[in-house]
XYZ file of C-alpha atoms in Angstrom:
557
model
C 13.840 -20.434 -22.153
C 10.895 -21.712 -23.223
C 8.854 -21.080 -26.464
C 6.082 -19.424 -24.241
C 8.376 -17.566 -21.314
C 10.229 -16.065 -25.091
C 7.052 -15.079 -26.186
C 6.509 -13.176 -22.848
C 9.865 -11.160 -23.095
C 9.325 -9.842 -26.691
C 5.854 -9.151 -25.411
C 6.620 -7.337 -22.392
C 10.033 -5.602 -22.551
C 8.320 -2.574 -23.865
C 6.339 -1.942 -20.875
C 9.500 -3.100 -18.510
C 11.999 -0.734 -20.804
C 9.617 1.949 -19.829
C 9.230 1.406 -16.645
C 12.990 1.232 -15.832
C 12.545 4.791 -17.331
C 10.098 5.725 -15.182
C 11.893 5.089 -12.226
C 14.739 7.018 -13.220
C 13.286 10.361 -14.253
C 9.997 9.655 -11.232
C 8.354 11.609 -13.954
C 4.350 10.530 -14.770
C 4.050 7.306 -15.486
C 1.171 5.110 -15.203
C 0.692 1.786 -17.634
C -2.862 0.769 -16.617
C -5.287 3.338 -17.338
C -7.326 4.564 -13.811
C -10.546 5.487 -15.665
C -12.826 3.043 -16.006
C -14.223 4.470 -19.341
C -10.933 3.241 -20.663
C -11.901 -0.450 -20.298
C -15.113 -2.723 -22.215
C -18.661 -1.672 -20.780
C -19.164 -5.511 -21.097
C -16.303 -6.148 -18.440
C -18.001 -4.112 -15.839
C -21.429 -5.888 -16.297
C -19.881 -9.191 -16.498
C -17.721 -8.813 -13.250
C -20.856 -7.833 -11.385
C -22.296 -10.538 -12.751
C -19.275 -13.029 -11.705
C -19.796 -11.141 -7.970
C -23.388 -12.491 -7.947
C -22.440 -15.623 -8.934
C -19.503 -16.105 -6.621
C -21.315 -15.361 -3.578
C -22.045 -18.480 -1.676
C -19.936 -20.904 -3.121
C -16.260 -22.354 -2.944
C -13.845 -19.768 -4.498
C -11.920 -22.554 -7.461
C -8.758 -22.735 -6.419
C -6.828 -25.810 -6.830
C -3.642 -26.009 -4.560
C -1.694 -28.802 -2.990
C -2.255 -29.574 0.904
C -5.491 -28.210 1.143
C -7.492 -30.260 4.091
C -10.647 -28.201 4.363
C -12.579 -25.023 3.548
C -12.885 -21.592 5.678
C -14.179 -17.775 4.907
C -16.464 -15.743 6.879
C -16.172 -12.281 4.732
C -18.856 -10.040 5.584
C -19.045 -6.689 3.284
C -18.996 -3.367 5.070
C -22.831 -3.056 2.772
C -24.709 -4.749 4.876
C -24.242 -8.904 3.940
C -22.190 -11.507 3.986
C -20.658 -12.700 1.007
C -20.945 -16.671 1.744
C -17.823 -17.135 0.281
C -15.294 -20.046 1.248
C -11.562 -21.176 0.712
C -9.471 -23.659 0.775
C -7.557 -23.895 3.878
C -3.506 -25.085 3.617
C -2.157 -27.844 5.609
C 1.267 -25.723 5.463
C 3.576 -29.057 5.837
C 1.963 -29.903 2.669
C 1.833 -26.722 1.378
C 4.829 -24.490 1.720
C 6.910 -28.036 0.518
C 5.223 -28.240 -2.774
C 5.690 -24.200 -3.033
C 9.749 -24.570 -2.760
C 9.167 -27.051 -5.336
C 9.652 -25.295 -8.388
C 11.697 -22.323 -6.852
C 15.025 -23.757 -8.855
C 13.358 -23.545 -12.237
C 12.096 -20.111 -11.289
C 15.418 -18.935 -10.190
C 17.154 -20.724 -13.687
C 14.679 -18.329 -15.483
C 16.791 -15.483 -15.129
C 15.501 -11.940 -14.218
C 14.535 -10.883 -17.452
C 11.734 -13.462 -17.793
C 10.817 -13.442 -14.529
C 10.266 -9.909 -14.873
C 8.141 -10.634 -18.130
C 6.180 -13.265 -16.618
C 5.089 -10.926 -13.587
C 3.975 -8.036 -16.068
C 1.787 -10.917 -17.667
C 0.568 -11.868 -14.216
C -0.073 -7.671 -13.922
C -1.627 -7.577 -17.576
C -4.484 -10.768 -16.578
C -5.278 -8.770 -13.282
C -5.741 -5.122 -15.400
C -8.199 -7.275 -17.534
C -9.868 -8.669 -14.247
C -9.903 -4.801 -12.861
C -13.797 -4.559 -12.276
C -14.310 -8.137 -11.050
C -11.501 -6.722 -8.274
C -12.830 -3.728 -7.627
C -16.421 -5.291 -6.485
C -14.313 -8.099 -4.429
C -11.960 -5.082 -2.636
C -15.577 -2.750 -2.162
C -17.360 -5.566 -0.582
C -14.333 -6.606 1.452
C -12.353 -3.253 2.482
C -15.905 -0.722 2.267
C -14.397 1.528 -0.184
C -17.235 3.535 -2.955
C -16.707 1.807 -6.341
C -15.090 4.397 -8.023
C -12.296 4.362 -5.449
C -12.403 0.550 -5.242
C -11.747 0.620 -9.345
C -8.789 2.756 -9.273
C -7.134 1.523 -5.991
C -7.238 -2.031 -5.833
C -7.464 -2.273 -9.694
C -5.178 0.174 -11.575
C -3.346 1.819 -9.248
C -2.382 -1.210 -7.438
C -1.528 -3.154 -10.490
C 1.210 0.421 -11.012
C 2.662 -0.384 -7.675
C 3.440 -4.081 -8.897
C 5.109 -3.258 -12.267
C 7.142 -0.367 -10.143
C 8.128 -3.315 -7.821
C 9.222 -5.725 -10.755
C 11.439 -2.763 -12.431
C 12.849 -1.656 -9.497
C 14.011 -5.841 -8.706
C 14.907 -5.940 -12.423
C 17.246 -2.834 -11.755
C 19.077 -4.620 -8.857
C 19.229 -7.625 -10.112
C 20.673 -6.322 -13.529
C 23.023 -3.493 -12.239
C 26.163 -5.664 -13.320
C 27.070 -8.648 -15.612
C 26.372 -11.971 -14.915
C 29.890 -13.393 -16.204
C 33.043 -12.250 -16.497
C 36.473 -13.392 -17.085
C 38.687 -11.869 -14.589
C 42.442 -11.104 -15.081
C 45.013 -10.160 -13.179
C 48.655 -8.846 -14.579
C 51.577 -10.854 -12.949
C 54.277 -8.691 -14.203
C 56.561 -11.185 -16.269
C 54.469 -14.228 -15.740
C 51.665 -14.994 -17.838
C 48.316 -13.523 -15.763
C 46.028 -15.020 -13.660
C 42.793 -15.540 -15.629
C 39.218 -16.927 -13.179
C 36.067 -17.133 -15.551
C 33.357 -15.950 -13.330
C 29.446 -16.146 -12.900
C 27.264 -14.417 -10.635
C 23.471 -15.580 -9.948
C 20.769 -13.741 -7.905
C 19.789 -16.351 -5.769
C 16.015 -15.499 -4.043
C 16.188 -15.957 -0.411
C 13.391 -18.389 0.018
C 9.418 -18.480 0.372
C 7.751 -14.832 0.792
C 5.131 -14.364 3.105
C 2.798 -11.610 2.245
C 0.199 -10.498 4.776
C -2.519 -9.017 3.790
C -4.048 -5.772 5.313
C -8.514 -5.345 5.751
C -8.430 -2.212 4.017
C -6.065 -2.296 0.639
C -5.223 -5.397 0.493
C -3.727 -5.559 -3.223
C -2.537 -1.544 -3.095
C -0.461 -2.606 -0.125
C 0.037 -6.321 -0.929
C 0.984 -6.063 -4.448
C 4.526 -3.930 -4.016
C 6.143 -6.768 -1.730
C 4.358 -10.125 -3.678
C 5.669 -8.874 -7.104
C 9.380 -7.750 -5.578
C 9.897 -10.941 -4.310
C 8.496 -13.636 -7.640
C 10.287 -11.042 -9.470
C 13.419 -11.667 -7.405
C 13.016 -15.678 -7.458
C 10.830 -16.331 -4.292
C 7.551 -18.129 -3.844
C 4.853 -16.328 -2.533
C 2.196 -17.616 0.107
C -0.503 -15.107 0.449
C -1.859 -14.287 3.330
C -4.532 -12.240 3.480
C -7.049 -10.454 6.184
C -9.815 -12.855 7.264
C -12.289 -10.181 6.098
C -10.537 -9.364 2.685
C -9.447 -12.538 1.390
C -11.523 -12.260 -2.118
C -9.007 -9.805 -3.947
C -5.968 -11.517 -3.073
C -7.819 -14.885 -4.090
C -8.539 -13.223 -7.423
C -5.410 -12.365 -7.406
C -3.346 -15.651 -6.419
C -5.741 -17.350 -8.865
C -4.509 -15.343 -11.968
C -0.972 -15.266 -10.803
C -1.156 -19.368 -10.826
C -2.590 -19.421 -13.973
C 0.108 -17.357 -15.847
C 3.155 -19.236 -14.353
C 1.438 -22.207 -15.568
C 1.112 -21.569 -18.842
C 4.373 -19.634 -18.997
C 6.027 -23.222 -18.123
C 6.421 -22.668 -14.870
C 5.409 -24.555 -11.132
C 1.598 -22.663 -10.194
C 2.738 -23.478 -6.827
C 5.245 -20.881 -6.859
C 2.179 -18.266 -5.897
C -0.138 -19.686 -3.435
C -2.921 -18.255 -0.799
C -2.871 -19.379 2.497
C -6.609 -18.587 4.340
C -6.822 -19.281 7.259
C -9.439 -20.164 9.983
C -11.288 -18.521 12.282
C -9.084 -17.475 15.286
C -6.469 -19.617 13.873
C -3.803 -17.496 14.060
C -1.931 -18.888 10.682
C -0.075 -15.875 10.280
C 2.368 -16.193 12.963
C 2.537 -20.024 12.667
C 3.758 -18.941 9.535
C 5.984 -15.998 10.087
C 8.355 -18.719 12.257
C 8.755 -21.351 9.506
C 12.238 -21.694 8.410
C 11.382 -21.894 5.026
C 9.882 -18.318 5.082
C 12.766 -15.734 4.956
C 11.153 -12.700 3.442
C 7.250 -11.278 5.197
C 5.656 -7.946 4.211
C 3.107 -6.986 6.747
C 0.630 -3.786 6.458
C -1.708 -3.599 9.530
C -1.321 -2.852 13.594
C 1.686 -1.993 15.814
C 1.682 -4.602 17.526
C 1.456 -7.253 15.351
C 4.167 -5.618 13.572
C 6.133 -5.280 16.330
C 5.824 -8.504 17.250
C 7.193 -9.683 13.759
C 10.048 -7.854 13.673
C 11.346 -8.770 16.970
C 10.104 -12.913 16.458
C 10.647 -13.225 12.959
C 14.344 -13.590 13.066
C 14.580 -16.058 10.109
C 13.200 -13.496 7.620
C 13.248 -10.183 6.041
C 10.555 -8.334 7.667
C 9.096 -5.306 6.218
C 6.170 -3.604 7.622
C 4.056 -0.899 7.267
C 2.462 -0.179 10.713
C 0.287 2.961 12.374
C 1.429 6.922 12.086
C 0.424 10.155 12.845
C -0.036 11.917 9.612
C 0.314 15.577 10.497
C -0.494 19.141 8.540
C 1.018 22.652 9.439
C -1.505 25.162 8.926
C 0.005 28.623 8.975
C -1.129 31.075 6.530
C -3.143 31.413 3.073
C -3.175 33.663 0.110
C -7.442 35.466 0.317
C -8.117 33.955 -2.858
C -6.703 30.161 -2.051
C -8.131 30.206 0.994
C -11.574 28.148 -0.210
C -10.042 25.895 -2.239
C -7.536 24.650 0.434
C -10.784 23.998 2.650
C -12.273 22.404 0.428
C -9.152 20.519 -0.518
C -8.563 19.453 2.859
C -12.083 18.665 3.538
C -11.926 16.055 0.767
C -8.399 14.600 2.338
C -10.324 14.298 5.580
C -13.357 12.905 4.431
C -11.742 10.365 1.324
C -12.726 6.743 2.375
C -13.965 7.543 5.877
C -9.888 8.360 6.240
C -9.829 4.411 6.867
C -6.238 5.111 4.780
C -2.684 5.151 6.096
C -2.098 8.315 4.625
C -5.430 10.068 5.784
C -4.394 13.156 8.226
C -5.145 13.409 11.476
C -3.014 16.387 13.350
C -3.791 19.467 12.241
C -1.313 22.656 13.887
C -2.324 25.527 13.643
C -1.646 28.510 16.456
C -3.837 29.002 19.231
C -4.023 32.826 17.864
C -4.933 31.228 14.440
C -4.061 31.316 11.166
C -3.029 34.302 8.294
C -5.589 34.456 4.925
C -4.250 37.308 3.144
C -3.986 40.147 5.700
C -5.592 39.122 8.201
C -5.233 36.929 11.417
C -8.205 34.476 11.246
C -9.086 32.750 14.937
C -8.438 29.541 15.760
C -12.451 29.109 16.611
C -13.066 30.637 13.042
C -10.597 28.370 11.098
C -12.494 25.486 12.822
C -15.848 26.887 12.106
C -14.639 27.226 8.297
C -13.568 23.938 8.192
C -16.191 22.041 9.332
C -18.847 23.784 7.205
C -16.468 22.667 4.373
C -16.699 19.123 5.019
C -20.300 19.915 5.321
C -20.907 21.025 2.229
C -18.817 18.303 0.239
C -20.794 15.791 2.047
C -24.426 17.540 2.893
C -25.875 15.225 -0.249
C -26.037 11.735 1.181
C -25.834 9.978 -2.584
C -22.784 12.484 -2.817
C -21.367 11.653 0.675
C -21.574 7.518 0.203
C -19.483 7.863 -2.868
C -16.679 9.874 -1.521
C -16.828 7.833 2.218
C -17.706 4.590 1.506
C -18.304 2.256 4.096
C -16.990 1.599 7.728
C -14.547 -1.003 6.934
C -15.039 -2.722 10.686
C -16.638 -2.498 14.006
C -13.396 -0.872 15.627
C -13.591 1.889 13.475
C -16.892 2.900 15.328
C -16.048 2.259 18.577
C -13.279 4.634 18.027
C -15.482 6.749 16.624
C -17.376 7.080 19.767
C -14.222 7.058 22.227
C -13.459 10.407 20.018
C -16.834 12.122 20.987
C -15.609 12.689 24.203
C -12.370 13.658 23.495
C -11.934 17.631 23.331
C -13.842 20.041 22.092
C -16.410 19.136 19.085
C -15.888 21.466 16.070
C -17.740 19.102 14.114
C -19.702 16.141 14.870
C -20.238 12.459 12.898
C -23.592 11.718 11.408
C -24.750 8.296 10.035
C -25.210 8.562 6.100
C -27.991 6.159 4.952
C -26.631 4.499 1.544
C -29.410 4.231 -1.339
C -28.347 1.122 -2.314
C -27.237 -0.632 0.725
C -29.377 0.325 3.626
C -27.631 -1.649 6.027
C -24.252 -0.254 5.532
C -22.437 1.768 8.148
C -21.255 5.010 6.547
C -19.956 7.866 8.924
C -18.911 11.269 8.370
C -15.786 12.799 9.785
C -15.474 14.404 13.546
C -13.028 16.978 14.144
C -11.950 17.728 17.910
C -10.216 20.744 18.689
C -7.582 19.884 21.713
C -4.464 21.971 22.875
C -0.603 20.859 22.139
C -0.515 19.832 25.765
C -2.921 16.954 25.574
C 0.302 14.520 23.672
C -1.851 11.419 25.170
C -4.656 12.317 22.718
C -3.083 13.264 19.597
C 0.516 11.057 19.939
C -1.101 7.754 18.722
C -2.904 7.052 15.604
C -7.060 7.174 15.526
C -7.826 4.754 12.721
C -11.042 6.315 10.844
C -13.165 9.128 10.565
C -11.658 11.405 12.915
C -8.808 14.262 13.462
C -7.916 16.795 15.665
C -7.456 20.411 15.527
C -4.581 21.264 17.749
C -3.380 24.310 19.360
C 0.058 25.420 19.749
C 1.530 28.412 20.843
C 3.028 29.301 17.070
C 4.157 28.123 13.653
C 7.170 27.590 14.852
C 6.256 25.226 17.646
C 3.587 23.102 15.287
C 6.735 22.596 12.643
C 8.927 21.314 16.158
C 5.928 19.215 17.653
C 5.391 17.979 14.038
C 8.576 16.693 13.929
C 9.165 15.214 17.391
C 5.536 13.573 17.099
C 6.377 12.024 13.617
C 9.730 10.565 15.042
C 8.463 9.354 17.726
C 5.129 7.708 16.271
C 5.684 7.708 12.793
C 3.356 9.230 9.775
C 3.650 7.908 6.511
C 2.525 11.693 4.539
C 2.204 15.615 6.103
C 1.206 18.807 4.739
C 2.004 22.206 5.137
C -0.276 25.537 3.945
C 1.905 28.687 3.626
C 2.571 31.792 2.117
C 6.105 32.135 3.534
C 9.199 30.415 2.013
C 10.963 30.460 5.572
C 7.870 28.451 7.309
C 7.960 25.880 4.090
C 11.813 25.917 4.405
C 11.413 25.334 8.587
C 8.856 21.936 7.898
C 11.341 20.907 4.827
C 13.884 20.490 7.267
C 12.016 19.080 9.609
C 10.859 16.538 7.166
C 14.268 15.391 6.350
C 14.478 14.202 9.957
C 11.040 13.245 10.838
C 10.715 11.197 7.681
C 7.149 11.263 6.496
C 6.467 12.932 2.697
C 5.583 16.719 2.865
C 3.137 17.692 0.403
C 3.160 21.615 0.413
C 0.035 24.409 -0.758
C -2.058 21.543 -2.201
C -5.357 22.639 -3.497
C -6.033 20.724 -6.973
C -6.877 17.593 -7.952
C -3.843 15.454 -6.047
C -4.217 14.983 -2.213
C -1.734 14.344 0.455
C -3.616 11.042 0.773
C -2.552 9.707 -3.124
C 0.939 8.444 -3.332
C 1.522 8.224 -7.117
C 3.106 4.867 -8.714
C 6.614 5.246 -10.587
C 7.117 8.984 -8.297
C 5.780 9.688 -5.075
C 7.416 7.333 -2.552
C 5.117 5.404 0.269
C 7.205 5.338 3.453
C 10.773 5.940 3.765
C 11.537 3.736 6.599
C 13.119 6.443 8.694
C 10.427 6.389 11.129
C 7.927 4.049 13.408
C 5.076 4.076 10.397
C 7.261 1.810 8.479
C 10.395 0.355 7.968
C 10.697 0.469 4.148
C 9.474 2.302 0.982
C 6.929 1.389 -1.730
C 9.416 1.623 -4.231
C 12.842 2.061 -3.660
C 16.169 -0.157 -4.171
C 16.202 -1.104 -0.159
C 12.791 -2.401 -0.726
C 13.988 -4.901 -3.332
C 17.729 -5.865 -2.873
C 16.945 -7.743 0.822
C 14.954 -10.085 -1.233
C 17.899 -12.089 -3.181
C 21.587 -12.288 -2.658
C 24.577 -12.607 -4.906
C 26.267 -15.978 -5.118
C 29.447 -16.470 -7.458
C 31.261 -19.372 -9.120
C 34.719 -19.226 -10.456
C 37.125 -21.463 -11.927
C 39.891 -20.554 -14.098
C 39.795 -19.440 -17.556
């Protein structure tokens, strides 16, 4: 071990001791603070600054096989961002990368573990200059962009590192082995076990979180011994080069090969991430994005561990409230509608609720009414335009609004989309929700996912019926979250069960400050794998162990 890597495990063992606790209680837990008022008021105004100054020039980032330079990121504002990369000639590239893999496996987990929290710490202290590279890139309002890409993100990756430090750690390393031979002397083996990483990881970045989503898979698998190429969405390359450029640094001076992290941008219409999902030396690829390129991964990507996290129908039951909840959950699931321009995987879109409507206290409430109520919720979260831009953000892409207006015909309106002009950025494209009312019959509308701004209200013929099409829709098309409101303990029993076999995370009476969209680091699960949306879970055991295997020696003692 050297001086430096020793350094980083009395440094950092604290902060991994605690989150090994963290994962074994899943009570709160978070070690880099979400508020921004916990950080220097000189780091914000220097990273927007450094945003200013990086626009229209060559992001620095010295890596081996680079043969030219390519970026085309456009923010969601209103501008481009003039930035460019340096493009990998990957039989240059992904060579030098498996490199220094044998000196990072010889580490051992405990520093490897160390090292990545140091990788984590340098990317807390680089939280603003992220957040302006992931709102400028993805469209999301500052304040979200702060917390999601910075923070919260940064949470997922230490979760990742304890829960590969866990797996990796869950017996001895040596051991000598005996084994009685009644009157003859025993047979003794001294043995050793070693995780042994599986090879280069391939991380592929999504448009709209591309270090919330990225960061769970790259830090499982440097944690676990792998190199990591990055990959990241042609439009959202600038967080993940932030990112790769810290992560180099800190293995660096830690002792280690920088090539073991490396980014890999790529093109225009290049296509470099399925030239590289079919390398041989990639064995391990986390994908968040469409279902078909996932699809396409997981039945061409034979070579490698493939874990994706693909499109769903995220689904809430609406059944019955108590009179005095009743505004709160409306305005509660205004917000859950409205957070981001629901450009997140975990935004709903299916709403049940019976054609005959809904109970609030004693009272049956029609369907038309509920809708009515709704929509004048959203409008009145989002009826101040300065208001509105910081909860929606931006459009992230051009999709988004074509879908937009495929969904105006589609059903009945309860509530149309309006353009929101942004006072600082004029020329971005900012959208407000649109909420169709359609009946359980129309499958072919509501059975895929709508990406954006847009959900349905659907009617079904009773609870019980929504809580049965919830969960034949969900296992057929996946969701990655649901939601049910109700006052009775049989209805929230009924869509319990029905979780347990659909497989998407039930949230249940929400009405304060935590929303079925927010999956919390160190508790809440993201995925479980047990249905089309995805085929693992940001954090659990299955989502680590894949990435190394244990090889043995023996000889005898």
């Amino acid at each position: 071990m050297t001086g430096n890597a020793a350094d980083l495990v009395a440094r950092h063992r604290p902060t991994l001791d605690a989150a090994l606790a963290a994962i074994r209680t899943r009570e709160f837990f978070s070690h880099f603070p979400e508020q921004s008022k916990a950080y220097p008021k000189e780091a914000a105004e220097a990273a927007r600054a450094w945003f200013e100054t990086v626009r229209g020039t060559r992001f620095p980032l010295d890596q081996p096989g680079t043969d030219g330079d390519t970026g085309a990121e456009r923010s969601p504002y209103g501008f481009d961002l003039g930035i460019t990369y340096p493009h990998a000639d990957l039989d240059a590239l992904l060579p030098a990368m498996a490199a220094g893999m044998t000196a990072w496996r010889d580490a051992g987990p405990e520093v490897r573990a160390a090292v990545c929290v140091e990788i984590l710490t340098e990317l807390n202290e680089l939280s603003f200059q992220i957040a302006y590279a992931a709102m400028h890139t993805s469209g999301q309002a500052f304040g979200m962009a702060f917390q999601a890409a910075g923070p919260h993100a940064q949470d997922r990756g230490l979760e990742a590192v304890a829960y590969a430090y866990a797996a990796m750690t869950a017996h001895v390393s040596q051991a000598i082995w005996e084994k009685p031979q009644g009157s003859r002397p025993p047979i003794r083996l001294a043995k050793k076990w070693i995780a042994a990483p599986r090879g280069i990881a391939l991380v592929v970045g999504c448009n709209t979180f591309p270090t919330w989503n990225g960061y769970p898979g790259m830090f499982a698998s440097l944690a676990t011994g792998n190199a990591v190429v990055v990959k990241p969405h042609p439009n959202a390359i600038l967080p993940l080069a932030v990112t790769v450029a810290a992560a180099r640094r800190v293995l660096e001076a830690a002792g280690f090969d920088p090539n073991l992290v490396a980014l890999a941008a790529e093109a225009p219409g290049e296509g470099i991430a399925k030239t590289l999902a079919l390398r041989p030396e990639v064995r391990i690829i986390d994908f968040t994005g469409s279902n078909e390129f996932g699809d396409w991964l997981e039945h061409n990507a034979r070579q490698a561990q493939v874990f994706t996290e693909k499109a769903g129908t995220n689904t809430i039951i609406l059944d019955s409230f108590d009179e005095d909840e009743y505004p709160a959950a409306l305005d509660h699931l205004a917000f859950s509608l409205s957070l981001y321009t629901a450009q997140m995987c975990t935004a709903p879109q299916n709403l049940l609720l019976p054609r005959d409507g809904v109970r609030v206290g004693g009272a049956v409430k029609p369907f038309e009414e509920f809708a009515s109520d709704l929509a004048d919720a959203v409008g009145r979260l989002l009826g101040d335009d300065a208001r509105a831009t910081a909860i929606l953000g931006a459009v992230v892409n051009p999709a988004v609004m074509e879908r937009l207006s495929r969904a105006e015909g589609v059903g009945k309106t309860v509530l149309a989309s309006r353009p929101v002009t942004h006072p600082e950025f004029p020329d971005a494209a900012v959208r407000t929700p649109l909420i169709a009312a359609v009946d359980a019959a129309d499958a072919e509308v509501y059975g895929h996912e709508w990406f954006g701004p847009i959900s349905f209200l659907i009617a079904t013929d009773s609870t019980a019926h929504s809580i049965e099409l919830y969960q034949d829709t969900v296992r057929e098309h996946g969701a990655l979250t649901a939601a049910v409101y109700s006052t009775s303990p049989d209805v929230i029993a009924a869509t319990e069960e029905a979780t347990w076999t659909a497989g998407a995370n039930l949230s249940i009476n929400l009405t304060g400050g935590i929303y079925m969209n927010q999956s919390s680091g160190f508790s809440d699960y993201h995925g479980t794998g047990l249905n089309p949306a995805a085929n693992g879970t940001y954090t659990d055991h299955a989502f680590v162990a894949p990435r190394f295997r244990f090889v043995q020696s023996r000889r005898p003692a």
